[in-house]
């Protein structure tokens, strides 16, 4: 369980850190690409190849690229490195004022060009048709007073239509290109666009389907979980299914749909007509919009789950209280939590600073973001390291000769090697009956295993952990779960890498992200199947070695001690462990007691 969490965290850390680090390097070396970034370079390359336009760095003259849809336009002026970018911006501003425009104009002095851009955004939410007129002839004339040679390209998305269009010079990736360098001063671009009838459905399906299903499932779970008329055992059984299955199901349905929507650029017409944007990236915040509501709803669900799966008053009196007074350990745990929130807050502050307040051109701004991400992901580990100093004794596992002897005896019988056997008094597990083993053979148990389990019960629990070693379960997990997952997520790395290293070969982003989604789904299913099978196998071998069914049963029952929600162990929908009742049934069957 903890191994998997660590692996996942490492994978994510790896995925996030590599691009952060590389983009930091890229920033230092290449200084800057702000207005003329990678997408604009691709456009310039195409124009150079197919319409004989000059490419950057220009020696003289200007290249103007006007991207225009039904309700959005972007007029980009690119000149030589020595050109006066603020001057281009003034020309653009004067031009738009003449026709009543009041949009912001940006300029940037770049290492391979001087550039200015004017973005006109006129979208209206719900609009299904729209038209635009842009007097580009006048702009050409004004710019000719800045430079002799001015080339004008118009880039039109496929959902828009240009009235009285000349012959296109190039076509690619959802756009048609026109060369209007020879346009007269009267030339006005008239563009009309119409939203395909199914586009709004695609849009709402893309952004709202999964959140709506999730809210409905949470609502249904809350309603069902709190119906006192239904027997509690039944509610415990069906509550997790009601909440989880629709959410996973909707994600599975959504993945191929999302893949189609993104690869076929179906969101672009909506970005244009509804928000007046020349890029569908404008919708990115929508992906995160449901998160605050989902986050708040977890508090409501936690209340219901405490009632459903928490210890009943009767159950509480059956279970002995924790063996030692632990207020200081609890304090320690609370302290770790506070410190880790604090550290996470610092990480978030670094991230925000790196993205918002520090100039993207500044040397080292990438390093600030890199630091923020690292701090954020390592916050709980860092908190442990910092807090360990103050309460050393509760954190370091202590040796126990009796436990050690029991483990060695079992290991000899099972012909497997252990390295150490110790009592772990750390705050996280001190209240529980808990045993674990690492890949390299370090057995750890919580104090309650030594104090409250009989020798026979403890032998079963320890034999179960050793069985994971003996049966090479860690290697199985690596081969069947972690390795395929890492392989499936690796293509996404090439996409991130290519952000800062254009020469780096990359897979189309749609395929790379699709492969990551499939790998994630595969891992979720594989964990459920493999880990549960391994628990049954370990139980079976442990019973064969110890031979005491009663002790095995009571050891399993006692491992529910000390959990705030002991009845969670009744559920079969957990990812790694089968329901306790099923494990006990399986053991009885082995012994012929059905
Ligand atoms: Zn196990």
Tab-separated table of N, CA, C and O and ligand atoms in Angstrom, residues 464-465 468 535 538 577, ligand 1:
chain	number	residue	atom	x	y	z
A	464	UNK	N	1.975	-13.965	7.111
A	464	UNK	CA	1.327	-13.321	5.959
A	464	UNK	C	2.297	-12.328	5.297
A	464	UNK	O	2.456	-12.334	4.066
A	465	UNK	N	2.957	-11.506	6.096
A	465	UNK	CA	3.897	-10.526	5.518
A	465	UNK	C	5.068	-11.246	4.845
A	465	UNK	O	5.476	-10.886	3.745
A	468	UNK	N	4.348	-12.542	1.393
A	468	UNK	CA	4.495	-11.577	0.291
A	468	UNK	C	5.919	-11.634	-0.266
A	468	UNK	O	6.126	-11.527	-1.480
A	535	UNK	N	-3.199	-10.900	-1.665
A	535	UNK	CA	-3.623	-10.996	-0.262
A	535	UNK	C	-4.148	-12.400	0.044
A	535	UNK	O	-3.808	-12.994	1.062
A	538	UNK	N	-1.187	-14.798	0.150
A	538	UNK	CA	-0.384	-14.643	1.367
A	538	UNK	C	-1.127	-15.240	2.564
A	538	UNK	O	-0.524	-15.899	3.418
A	577	UNK	N	-7.028	-4.273	-0.905
A	577	UNK	CA	-7.342	-5.399	-0.025
A	577	UNK	C	-8.782	-5.869	-0.208
A	577	UNK	O	-9.678	-5.059	-0.329
B	1	LIG	ZN1	-0.870	-8.444	2.773
